[in-house]
Short mmCIF file of C-alpha atoms in Angstrom, two decimals:
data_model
loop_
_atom_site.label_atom_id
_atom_site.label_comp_id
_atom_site.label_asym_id
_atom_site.label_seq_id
_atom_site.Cartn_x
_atom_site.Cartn_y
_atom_site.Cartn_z
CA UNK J 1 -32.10 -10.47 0.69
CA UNK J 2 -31.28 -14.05 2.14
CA UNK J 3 -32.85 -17.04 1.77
CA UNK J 4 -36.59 -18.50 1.24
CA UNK J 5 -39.19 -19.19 3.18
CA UNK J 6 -41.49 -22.10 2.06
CA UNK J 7 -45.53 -20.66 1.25
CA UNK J 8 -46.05 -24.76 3.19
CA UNK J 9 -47.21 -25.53 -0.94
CA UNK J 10 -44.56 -26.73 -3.31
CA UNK J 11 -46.71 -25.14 -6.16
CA UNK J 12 -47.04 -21.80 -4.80
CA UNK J 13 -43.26 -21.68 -4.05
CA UNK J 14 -42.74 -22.50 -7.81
CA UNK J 15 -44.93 -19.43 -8.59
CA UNK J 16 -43.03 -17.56 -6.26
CA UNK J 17 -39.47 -18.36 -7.53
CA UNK J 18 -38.56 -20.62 -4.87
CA UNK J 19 -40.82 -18.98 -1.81
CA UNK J 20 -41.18 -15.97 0.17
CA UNK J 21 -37.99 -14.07 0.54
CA UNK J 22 -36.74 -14.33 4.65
CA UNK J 23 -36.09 -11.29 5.34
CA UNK J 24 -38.48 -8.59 3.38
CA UNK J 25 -41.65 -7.64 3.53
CA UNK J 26 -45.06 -9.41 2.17
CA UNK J 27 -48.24 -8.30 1.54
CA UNK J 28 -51.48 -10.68 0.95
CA UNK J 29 -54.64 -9.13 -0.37
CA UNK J 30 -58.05 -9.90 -1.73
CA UNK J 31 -61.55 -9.29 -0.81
CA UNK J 32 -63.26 -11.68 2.12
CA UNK J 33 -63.45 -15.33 1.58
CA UNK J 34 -60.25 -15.18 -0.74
CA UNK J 35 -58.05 -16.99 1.76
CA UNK J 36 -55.87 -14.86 2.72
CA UNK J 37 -56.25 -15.69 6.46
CA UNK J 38 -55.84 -19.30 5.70
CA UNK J 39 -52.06 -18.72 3.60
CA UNK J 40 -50.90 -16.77 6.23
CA UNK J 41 -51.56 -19.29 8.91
CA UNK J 42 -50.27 -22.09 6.48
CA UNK J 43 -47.03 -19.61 6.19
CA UNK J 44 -46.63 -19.85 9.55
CA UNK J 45 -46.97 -23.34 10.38
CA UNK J 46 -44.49 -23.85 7.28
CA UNK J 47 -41.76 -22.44 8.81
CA UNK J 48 -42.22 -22.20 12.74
CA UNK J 49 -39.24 -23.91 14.60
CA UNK J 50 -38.38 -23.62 18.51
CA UNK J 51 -34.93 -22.16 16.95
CA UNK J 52 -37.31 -19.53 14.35
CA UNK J 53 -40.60 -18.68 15.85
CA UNK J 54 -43.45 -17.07 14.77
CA UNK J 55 -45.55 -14.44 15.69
CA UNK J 56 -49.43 -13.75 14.58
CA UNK J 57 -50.56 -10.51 15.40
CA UNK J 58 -54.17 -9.51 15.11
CA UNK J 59 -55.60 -6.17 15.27
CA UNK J 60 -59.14 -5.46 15.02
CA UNK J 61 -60.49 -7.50 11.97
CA UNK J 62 -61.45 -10.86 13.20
CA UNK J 63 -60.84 -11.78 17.17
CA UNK J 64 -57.82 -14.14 18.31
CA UNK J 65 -60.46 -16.56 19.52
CA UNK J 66 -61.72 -17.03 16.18
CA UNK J 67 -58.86 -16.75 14.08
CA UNK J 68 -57.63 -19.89 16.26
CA UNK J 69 -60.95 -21.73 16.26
CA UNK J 70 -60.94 -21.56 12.12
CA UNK J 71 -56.92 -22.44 12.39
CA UNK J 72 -57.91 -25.57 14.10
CA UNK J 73 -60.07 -26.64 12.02
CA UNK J 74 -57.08 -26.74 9.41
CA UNK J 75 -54.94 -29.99 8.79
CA UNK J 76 -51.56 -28.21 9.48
CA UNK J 77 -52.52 -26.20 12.19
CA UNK J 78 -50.00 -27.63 14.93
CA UNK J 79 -51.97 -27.33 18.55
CA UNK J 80 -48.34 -28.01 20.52
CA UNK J 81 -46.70 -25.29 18.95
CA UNK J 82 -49.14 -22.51 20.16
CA UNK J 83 -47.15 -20.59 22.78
CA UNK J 84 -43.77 -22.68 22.34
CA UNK J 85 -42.52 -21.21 18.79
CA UNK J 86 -45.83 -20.21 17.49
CA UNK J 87 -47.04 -17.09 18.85
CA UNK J 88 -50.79 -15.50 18.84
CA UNK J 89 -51.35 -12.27 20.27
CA UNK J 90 -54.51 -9.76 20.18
CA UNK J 91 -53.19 -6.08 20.13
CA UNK J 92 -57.10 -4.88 19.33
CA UNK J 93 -57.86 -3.84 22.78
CA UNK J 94 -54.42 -1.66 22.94
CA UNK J 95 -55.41 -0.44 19.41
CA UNK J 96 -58.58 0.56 20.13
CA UNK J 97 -57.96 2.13 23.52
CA UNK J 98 -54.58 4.34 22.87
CA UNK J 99 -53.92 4.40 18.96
CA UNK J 100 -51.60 3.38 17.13
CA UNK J 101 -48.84 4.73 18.72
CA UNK J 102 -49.66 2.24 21.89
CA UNK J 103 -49.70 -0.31 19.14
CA UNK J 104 -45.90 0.37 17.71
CA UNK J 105 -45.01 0.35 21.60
CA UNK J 106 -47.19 -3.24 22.53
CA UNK J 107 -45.81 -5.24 19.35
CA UNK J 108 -41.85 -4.21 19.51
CA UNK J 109 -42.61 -5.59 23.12
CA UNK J 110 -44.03 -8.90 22.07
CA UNK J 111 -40.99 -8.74 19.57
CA UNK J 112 -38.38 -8.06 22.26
CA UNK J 113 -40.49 -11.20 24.12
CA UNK J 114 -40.65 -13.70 21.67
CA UNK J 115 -37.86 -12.87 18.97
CA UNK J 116 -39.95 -14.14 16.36
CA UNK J 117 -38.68 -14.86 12.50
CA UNK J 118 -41.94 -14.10 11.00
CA UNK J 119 -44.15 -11.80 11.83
CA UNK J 120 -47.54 -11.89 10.45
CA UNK J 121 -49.93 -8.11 11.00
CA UNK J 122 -53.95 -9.14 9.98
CA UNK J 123 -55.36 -7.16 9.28
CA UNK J 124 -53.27 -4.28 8.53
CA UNK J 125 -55.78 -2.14 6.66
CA UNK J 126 -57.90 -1.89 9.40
CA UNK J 127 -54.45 0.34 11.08
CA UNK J 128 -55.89 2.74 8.51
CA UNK J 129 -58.92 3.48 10.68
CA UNK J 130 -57.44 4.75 13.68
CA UNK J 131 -54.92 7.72 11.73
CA UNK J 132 -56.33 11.06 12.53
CA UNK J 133 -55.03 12.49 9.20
CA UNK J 134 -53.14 10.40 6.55
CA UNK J 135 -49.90 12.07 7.03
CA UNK J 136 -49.89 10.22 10.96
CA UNK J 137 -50.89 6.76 8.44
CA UNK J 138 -47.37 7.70 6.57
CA UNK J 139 -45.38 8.55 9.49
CA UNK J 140 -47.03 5.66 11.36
CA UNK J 141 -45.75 3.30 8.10
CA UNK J 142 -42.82 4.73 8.37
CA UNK J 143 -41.95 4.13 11.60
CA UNK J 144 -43.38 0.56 12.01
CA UNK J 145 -41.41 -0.45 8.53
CA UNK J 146 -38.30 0.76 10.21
CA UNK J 147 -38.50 -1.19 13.25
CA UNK J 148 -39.74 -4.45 11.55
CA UNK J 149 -36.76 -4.17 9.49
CA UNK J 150 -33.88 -3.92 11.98
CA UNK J 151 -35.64 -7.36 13.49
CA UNK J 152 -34.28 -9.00 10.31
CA UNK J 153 -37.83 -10.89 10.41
CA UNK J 154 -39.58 -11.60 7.61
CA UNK J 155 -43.23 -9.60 7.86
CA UNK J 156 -46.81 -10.69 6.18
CA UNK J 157 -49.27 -8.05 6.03
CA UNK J 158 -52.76 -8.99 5.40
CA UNK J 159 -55.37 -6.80 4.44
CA UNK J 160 -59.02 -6.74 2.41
CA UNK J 161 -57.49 -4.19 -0.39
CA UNK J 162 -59.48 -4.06 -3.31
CA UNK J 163 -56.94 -3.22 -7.24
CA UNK J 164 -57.36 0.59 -6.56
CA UNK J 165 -55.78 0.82 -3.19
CA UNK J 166 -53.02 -1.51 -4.03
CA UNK J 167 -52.33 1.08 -6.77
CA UNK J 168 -53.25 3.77 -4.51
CA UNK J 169 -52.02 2.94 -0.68
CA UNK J 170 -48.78 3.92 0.81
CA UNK J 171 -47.86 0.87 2.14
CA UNK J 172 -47.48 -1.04 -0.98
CA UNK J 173 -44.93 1.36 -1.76
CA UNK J 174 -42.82 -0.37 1.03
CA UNK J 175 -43.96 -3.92 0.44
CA UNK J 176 -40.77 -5.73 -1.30
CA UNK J 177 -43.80 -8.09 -2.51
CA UNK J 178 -47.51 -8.42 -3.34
CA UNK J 179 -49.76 -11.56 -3.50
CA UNK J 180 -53.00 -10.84 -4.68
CA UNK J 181 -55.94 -13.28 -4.35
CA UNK J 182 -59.70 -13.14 -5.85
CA UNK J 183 -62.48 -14.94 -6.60
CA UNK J 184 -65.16 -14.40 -9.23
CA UNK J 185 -67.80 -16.16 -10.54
CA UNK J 186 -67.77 -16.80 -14.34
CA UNK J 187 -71.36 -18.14 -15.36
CA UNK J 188 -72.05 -20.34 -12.50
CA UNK J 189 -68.71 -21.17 -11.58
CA UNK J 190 -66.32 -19.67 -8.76
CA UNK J 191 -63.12 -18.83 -10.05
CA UNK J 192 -60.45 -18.13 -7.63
CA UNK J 193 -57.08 -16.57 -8.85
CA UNK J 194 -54.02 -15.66 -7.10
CA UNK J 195 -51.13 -13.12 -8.51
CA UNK J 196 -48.43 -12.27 -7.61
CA UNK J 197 -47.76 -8.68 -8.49
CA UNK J 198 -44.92 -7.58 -7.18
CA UNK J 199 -41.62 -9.39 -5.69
CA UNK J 200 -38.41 -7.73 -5.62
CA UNK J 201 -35.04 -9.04 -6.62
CA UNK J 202 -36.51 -12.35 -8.08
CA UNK J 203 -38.18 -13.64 -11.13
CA UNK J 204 -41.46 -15.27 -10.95
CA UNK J 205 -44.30 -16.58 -12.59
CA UNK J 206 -46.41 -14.01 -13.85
CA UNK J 207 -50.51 -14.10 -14.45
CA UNK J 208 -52.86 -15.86 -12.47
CA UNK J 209 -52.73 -19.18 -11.33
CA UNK J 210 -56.20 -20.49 -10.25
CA UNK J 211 -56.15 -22.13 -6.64
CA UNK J 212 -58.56 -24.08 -4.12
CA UNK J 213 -59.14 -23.74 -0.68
CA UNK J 214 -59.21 -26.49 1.47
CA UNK J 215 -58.33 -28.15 5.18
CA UNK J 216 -55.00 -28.57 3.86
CA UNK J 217 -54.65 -24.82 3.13
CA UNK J 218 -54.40 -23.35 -0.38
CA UNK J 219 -53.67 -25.44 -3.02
CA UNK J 220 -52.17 -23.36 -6.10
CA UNK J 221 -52.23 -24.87 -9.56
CA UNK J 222 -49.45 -22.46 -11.87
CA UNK J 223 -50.83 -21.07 -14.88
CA UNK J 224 -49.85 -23.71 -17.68
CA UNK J 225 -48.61 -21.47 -20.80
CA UNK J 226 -45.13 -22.85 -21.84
CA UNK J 227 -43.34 -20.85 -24.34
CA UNK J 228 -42.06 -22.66 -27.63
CA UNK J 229 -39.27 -25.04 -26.22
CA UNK J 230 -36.16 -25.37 -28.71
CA UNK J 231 -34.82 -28.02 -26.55
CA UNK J 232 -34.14 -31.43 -28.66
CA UNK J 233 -35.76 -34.60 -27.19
CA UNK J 234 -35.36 -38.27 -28.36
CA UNK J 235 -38.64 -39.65 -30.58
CA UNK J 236 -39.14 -43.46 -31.56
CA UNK J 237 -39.38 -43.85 -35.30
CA UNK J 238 -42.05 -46.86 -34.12
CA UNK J 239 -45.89 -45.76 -35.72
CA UNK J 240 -48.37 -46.69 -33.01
CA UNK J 241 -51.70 -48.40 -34.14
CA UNK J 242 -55.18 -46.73 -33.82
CA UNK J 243 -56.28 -50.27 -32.98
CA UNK J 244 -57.97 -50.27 -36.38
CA UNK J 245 -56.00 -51.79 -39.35
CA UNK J 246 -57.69 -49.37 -42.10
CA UNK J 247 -57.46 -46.10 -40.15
CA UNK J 248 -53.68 -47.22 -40.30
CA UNK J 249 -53.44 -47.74 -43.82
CA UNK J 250 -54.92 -43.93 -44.13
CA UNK J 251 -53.01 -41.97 -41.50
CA UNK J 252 -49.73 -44.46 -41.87
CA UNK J 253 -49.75 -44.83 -37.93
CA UNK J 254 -49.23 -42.15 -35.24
CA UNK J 255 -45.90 -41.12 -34.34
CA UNK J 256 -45.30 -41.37 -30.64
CA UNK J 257 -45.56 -38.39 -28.90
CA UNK J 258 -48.00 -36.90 -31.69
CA UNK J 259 -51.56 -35.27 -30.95
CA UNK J 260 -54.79 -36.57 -32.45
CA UNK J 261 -57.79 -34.41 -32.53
CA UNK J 262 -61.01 -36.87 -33.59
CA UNK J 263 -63.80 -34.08 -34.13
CA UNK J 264 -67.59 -35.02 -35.15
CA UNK J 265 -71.12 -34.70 -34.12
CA UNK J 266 -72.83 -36.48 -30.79
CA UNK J 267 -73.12 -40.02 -31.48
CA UNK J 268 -70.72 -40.67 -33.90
CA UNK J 269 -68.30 -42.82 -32.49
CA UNK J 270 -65.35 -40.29 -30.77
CA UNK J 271 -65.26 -42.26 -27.37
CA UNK J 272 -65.08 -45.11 -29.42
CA UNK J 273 -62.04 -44.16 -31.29
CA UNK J 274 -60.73 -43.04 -28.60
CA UNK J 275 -61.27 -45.99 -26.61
CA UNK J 276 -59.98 -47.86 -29.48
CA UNK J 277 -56.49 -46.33 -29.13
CA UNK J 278 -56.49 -46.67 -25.69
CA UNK J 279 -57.04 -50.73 -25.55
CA UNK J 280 -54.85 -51.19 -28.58
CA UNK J 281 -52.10 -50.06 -26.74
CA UNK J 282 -52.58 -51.82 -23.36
CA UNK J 283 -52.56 -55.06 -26.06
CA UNK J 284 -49.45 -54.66 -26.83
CA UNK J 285 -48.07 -53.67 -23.16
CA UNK J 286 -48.52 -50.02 -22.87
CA UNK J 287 -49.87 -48.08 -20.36
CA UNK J 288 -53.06 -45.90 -21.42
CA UNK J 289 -54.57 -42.64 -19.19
CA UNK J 290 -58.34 -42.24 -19.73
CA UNK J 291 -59.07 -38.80 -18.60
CA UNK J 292 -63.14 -38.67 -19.29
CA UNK J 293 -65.40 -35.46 -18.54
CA UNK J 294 -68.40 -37.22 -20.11
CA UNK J 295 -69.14 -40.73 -18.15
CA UNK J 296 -68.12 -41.54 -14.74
CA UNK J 297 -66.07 -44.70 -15.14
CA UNK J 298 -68.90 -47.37 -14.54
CA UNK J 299 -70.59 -46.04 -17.27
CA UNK J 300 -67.15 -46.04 -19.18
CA UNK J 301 -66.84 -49.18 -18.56
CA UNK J 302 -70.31 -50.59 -19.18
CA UNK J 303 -69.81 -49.40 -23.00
CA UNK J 304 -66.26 -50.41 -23.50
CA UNK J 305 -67.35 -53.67 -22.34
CA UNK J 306 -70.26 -53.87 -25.22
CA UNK J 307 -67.18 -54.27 -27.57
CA UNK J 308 -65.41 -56.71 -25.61
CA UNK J 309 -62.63 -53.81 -23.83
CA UNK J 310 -61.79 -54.82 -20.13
CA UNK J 311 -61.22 -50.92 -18.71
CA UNK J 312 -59.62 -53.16 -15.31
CA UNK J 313 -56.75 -53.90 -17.61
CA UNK J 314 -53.84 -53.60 -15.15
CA UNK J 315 -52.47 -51.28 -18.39
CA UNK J 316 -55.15 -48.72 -18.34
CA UNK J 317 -56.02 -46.50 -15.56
CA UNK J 318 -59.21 -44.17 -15.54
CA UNK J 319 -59.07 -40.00 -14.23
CA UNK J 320 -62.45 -38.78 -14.17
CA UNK J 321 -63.59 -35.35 -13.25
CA UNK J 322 -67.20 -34.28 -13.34
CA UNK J 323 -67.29 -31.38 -15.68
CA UNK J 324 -70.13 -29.67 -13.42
CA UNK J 325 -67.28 -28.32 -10.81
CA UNK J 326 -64.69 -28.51 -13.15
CA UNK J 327 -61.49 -26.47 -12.52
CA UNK J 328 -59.38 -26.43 -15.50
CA UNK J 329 -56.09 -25.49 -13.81
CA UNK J 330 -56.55 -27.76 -11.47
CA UNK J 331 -57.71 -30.55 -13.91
CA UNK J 332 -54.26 -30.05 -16.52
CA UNK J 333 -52.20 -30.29 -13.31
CA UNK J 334 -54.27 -33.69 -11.83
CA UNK J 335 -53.60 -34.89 -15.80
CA UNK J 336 -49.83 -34.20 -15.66
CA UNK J 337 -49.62 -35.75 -12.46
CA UNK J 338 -51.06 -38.55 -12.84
CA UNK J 339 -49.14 -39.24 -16.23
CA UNK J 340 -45.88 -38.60 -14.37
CA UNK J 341 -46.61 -40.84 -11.56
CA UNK J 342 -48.05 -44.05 -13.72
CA UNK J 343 -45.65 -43.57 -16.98
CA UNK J 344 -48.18 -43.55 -19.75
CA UNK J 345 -47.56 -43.33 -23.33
CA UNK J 346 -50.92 -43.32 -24.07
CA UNK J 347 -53.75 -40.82 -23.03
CA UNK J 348 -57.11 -39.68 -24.20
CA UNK J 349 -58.98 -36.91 -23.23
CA UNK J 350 -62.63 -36.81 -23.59
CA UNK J 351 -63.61 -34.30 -24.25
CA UNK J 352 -61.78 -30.49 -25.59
CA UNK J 353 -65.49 -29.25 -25.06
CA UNK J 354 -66.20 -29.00 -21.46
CA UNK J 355 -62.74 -28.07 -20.79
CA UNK J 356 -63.70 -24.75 -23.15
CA UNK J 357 -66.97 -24.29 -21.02
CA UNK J 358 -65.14 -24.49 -18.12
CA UNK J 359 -62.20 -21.98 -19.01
CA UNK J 360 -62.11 -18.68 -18.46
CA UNK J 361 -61.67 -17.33 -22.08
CA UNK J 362 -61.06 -18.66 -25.54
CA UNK J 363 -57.53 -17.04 -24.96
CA UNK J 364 -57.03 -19.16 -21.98
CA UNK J 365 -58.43 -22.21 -22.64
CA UNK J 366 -55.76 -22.00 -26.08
CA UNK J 367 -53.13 -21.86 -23.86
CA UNK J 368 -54.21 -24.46 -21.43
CA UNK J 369 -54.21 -26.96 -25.20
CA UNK J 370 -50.91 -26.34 -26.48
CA UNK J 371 -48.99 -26.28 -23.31
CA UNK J 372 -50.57 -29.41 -22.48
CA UNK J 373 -49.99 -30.83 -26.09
CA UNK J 374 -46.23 -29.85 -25.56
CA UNK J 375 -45.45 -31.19 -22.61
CA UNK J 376 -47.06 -34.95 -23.29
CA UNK J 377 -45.03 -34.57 -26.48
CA UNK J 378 -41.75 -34.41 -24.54
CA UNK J 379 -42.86 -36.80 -22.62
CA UNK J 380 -43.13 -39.17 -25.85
CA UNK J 381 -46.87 -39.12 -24.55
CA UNK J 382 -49.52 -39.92 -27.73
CA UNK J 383 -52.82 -37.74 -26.92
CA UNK J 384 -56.12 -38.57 -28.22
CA UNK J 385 -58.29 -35.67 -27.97
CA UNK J 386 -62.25 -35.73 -28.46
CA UNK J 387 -63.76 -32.50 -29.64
CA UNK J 388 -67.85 -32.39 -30.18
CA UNK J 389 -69.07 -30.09 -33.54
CA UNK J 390 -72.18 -28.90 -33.55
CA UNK J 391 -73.18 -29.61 -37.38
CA UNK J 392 -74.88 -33.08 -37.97
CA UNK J 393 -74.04 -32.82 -41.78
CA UNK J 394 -72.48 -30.99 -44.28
CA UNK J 395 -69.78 -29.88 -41.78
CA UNK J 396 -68.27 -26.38 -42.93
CA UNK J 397 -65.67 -25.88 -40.05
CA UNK J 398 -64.35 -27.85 -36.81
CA UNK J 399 -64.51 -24.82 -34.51
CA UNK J 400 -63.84 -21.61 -33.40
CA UNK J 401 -61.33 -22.76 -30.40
CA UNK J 402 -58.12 -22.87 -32.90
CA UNK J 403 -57.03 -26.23 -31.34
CA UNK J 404 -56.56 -27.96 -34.73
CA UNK J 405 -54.11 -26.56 -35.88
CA UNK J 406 -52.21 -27.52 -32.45
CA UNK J 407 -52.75 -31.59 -33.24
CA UNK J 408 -50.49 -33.39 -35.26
CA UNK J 409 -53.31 -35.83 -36.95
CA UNK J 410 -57.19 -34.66 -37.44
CA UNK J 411 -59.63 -36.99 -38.25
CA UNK J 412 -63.42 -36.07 -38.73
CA UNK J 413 -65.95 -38.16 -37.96
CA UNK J 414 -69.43 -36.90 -39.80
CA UNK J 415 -73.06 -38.21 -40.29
CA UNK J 416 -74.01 -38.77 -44.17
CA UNK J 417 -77.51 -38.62 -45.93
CA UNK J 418 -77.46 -41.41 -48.56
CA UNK J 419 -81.27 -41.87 -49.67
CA UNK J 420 -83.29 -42.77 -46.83
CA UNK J 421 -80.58 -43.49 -44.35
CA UNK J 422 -77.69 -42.42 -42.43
CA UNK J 423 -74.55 -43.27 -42.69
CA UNK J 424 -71.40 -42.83 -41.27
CA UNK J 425 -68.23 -40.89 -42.85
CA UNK J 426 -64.13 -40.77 -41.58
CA UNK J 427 -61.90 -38.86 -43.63
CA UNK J 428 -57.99 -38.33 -42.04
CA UNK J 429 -57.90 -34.11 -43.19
CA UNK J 430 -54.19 -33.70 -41.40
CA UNK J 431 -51.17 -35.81 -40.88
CA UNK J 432 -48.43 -33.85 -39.85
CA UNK J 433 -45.13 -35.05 -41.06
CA UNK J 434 -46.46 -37.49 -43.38
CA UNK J 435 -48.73 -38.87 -46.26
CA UNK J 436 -52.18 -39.99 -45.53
CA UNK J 437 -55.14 -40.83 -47.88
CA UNK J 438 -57.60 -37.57 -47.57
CA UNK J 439 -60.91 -39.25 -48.51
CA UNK J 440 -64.01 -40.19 -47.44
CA UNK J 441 -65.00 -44.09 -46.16
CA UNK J 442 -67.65 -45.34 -44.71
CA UNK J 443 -67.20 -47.47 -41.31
CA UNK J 444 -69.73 -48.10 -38.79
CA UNK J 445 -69.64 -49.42 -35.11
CA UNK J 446 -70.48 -52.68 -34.20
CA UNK J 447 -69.61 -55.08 -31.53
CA UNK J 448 -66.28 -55.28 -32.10
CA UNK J 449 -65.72 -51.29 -31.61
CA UNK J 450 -65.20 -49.58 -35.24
CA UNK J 451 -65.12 -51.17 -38.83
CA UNK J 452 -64.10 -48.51 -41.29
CA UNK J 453 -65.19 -49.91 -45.24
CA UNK J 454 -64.32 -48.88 -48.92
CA UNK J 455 -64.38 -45.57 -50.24
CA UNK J 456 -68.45 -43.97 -50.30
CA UNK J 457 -68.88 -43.03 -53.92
CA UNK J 458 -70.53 -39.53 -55.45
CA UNK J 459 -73.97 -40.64 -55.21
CA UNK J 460 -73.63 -41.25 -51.15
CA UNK J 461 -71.98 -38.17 -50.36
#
């Protein structure tokens, strides 16, 4: 096998170890509405060239008048190329009047015509239909497989196979590699997954990678689950402030690069610590990420103002994502991004909760944390991460989503009954790496953000 040919998404190539190989064979499957249609056309457009055409066949799935009306409709879709080095041809009508045998016979012709480099077949399963018995299907296979292979073209078969008949069908015997795509709904949102389950002679990334659909074709976002890296990176021996002087004295500053997991009941004041951390830093000239799933940013700003925090600070930028339609693979990659592209050393996340509501499983949404974790810490990125607890008082456990133990500092935030009123309790329970005083002080939140106090003695707790 010889070189790659680009999927037209950077992303999807990195799942695919660098692209489709140029010269094999490629199957895309999944049930309707997955998309398939869509990557193959983006495939095309990709890589079409006067000097390497292309060549989309349909058969009898969808008409060539529609696949081209829905192509149009797509960003890439290139209207000048149609019938100069990207070629559309119907062989339904030959199919459906004299067989398949007519069909080998009509394509190798619009080979011979066109010499294409790529050579797309939607849908193939529907070729199934029109074999007598399935020993004319095999020889059928076999003979098309043959001929598509001296062309030294690279060949995308599309088809609505369901995980049985990938398992089950003879021509993903022959297929040098398999993209699988599907979409499910988990509670009341639609998860859409692509796999890629086969692909010979290369590594890749394995698992499934959630992906949108869009005008501008398929947008993958790779499954983020980084293994433990060994690698040594440079870290400041500089503590950062909280932005408040006490909370200092008890954790002894973060380290850059570290994780901070601030968990506590509704109310309490996590946004505000957060928040906290976030202005402190643009104060003394670094850049802070605010990536909030719980107020759209004038409503972020609104309170940060009430304590005097200017979220316009040319050092603070604001990622928001309604956590309604929120897409968690899409969401860590949008986070990542944006850190890359504004060079933050400060970000908080508000909040761990709706990105476990909107994940998949407990397993997954584990991953989605430490990888994430990992990779700002290499960055010599300082996280803040919010996490709601369900327990007003008397708090017996943070939660069953094992993120924790994945942040270097944990600080608990927790309501108090002290007579007839409420009060408010911090205690610093983890420090990784160094000392910090584990006990319990009052603060409360006033104007100018946080004010942490004394000790609360027996009779309060």
């Amino acid at each position: 096998m010889s070189a790659r040919l680009s999927s037209g998404h950077p992303r999807l190539d990195q799942v695919l170890g660098g692209g489709i190989w140029n010269d094999a064979l490629t199957m895309i499957t999944g049930d309707p509405g997955t998309g398939k249609t869509l990557l193959a056309q983006q495939i095309v457009f990709a890589n079409a060239t006067p000097e390497r055409p292309s060549l989309y066949v349909s058969t009898v799935s969808e008409p060539m008048e529609k696949i081209l009306r829905y192509g149009r409709s797509l960003s890439f879709f290139d209207e000048d190329a149609i019938g100069k080095y990207a070629f559309y041809e119907d062989l339904g009508g030959v199919l459906d009047e004299r067989g398949l045998p007519a069909f080998v016979e009509r394509l190798e012709a619009v080979i011979a015509q066109h010499r294409p480099a790529l050579i797309v077949i939607d849908s193939f399963k529907a070729l199934h239909a029109f074999a007598q018995e399935p020993s004319d299907f095999r020889w059928f296979l076999h003979d098309i497989a043959a001929r598509l292979s001296a062309t030294g073209a690279a060949a995308l078969w599309v088809g609505e196979y369901n995980a049985e008949e990938i398992s089950r069908e003879p021509e993903f015997a022959v297929a040098d590699a398999i993209i699988s795509l599907t979409s499910s709904m988990t509670s009341e949102r639609q998860m859409r997954m692509l796999q890629v389950m086969k692909l010979r002679g290369s590594d890749f990334m394995s698992g499934q990678h959630g992906y949108r659909l869009s005008a501008d074709g398929l947008h993958v976002f790779p499954r983020l689950a980084d293994v433990p890296d060994r690698a040594e990176y440079e870290v400041s021996a500089e503590r950062l402030t909280s932005g408040i002087s006490v909370l200092d004295s008890m954790t002894g500053g973060y380290w850059p690069g570290s994780s901070t997991l601030a968990a506590g009941p509704s109310g309490v004041g996590k946004t505000v610590l957060g928040l906290s951390f976030i202005v402190a830093g643009a104060d003394a000239g670094e850049r802070g990420l605010i990536a909030t799933l719980q107020e759209n940013p004038t409503q972020l700003a609104r309170a940060a103002s009430g304590f005097g925090w200017d979220l316009s600070h040319p050092q603070i930028e604001v990622l928001y994502r309604s956590s309604v339609d929120l897409y968690v693979d899409e969401w860590v990659h949008t986070v990542l991004d944006t850190v890359e592209r504004t060079g933050v050393s400060r970000l908080m996340v508000d909040s761990l909760g709706d990105l476990a509501h909107a994940s998949p499983d407990p397993i997954r949404f584990r991953e989605y944390v430490y990888s994430f974790v990992q990779r700002c810490a290499t960055r010599g990125v300082s996280v803040f991460l919010t996490m709601e607890v369900p327990d007003l008082f008397h708090l017996n456990r943070l939660s069953e989503l094992g993120v924790s133990n994945m942040s270097d500092n944990v600080i608990l935030l927790q309501y108090v009954r002290a007579e007839s009123k409420i009060k408010r309790a911090v205690t610093v329970l983890k420090t990784r790496a160094s000392a910090h005083e584990p006990e319990v002080r009052r603060y409360r939140i006033t104007h100018r953000g946080i004010e942490v106090g004394g000790p609360m003695e027996a009779y309060e707790t």
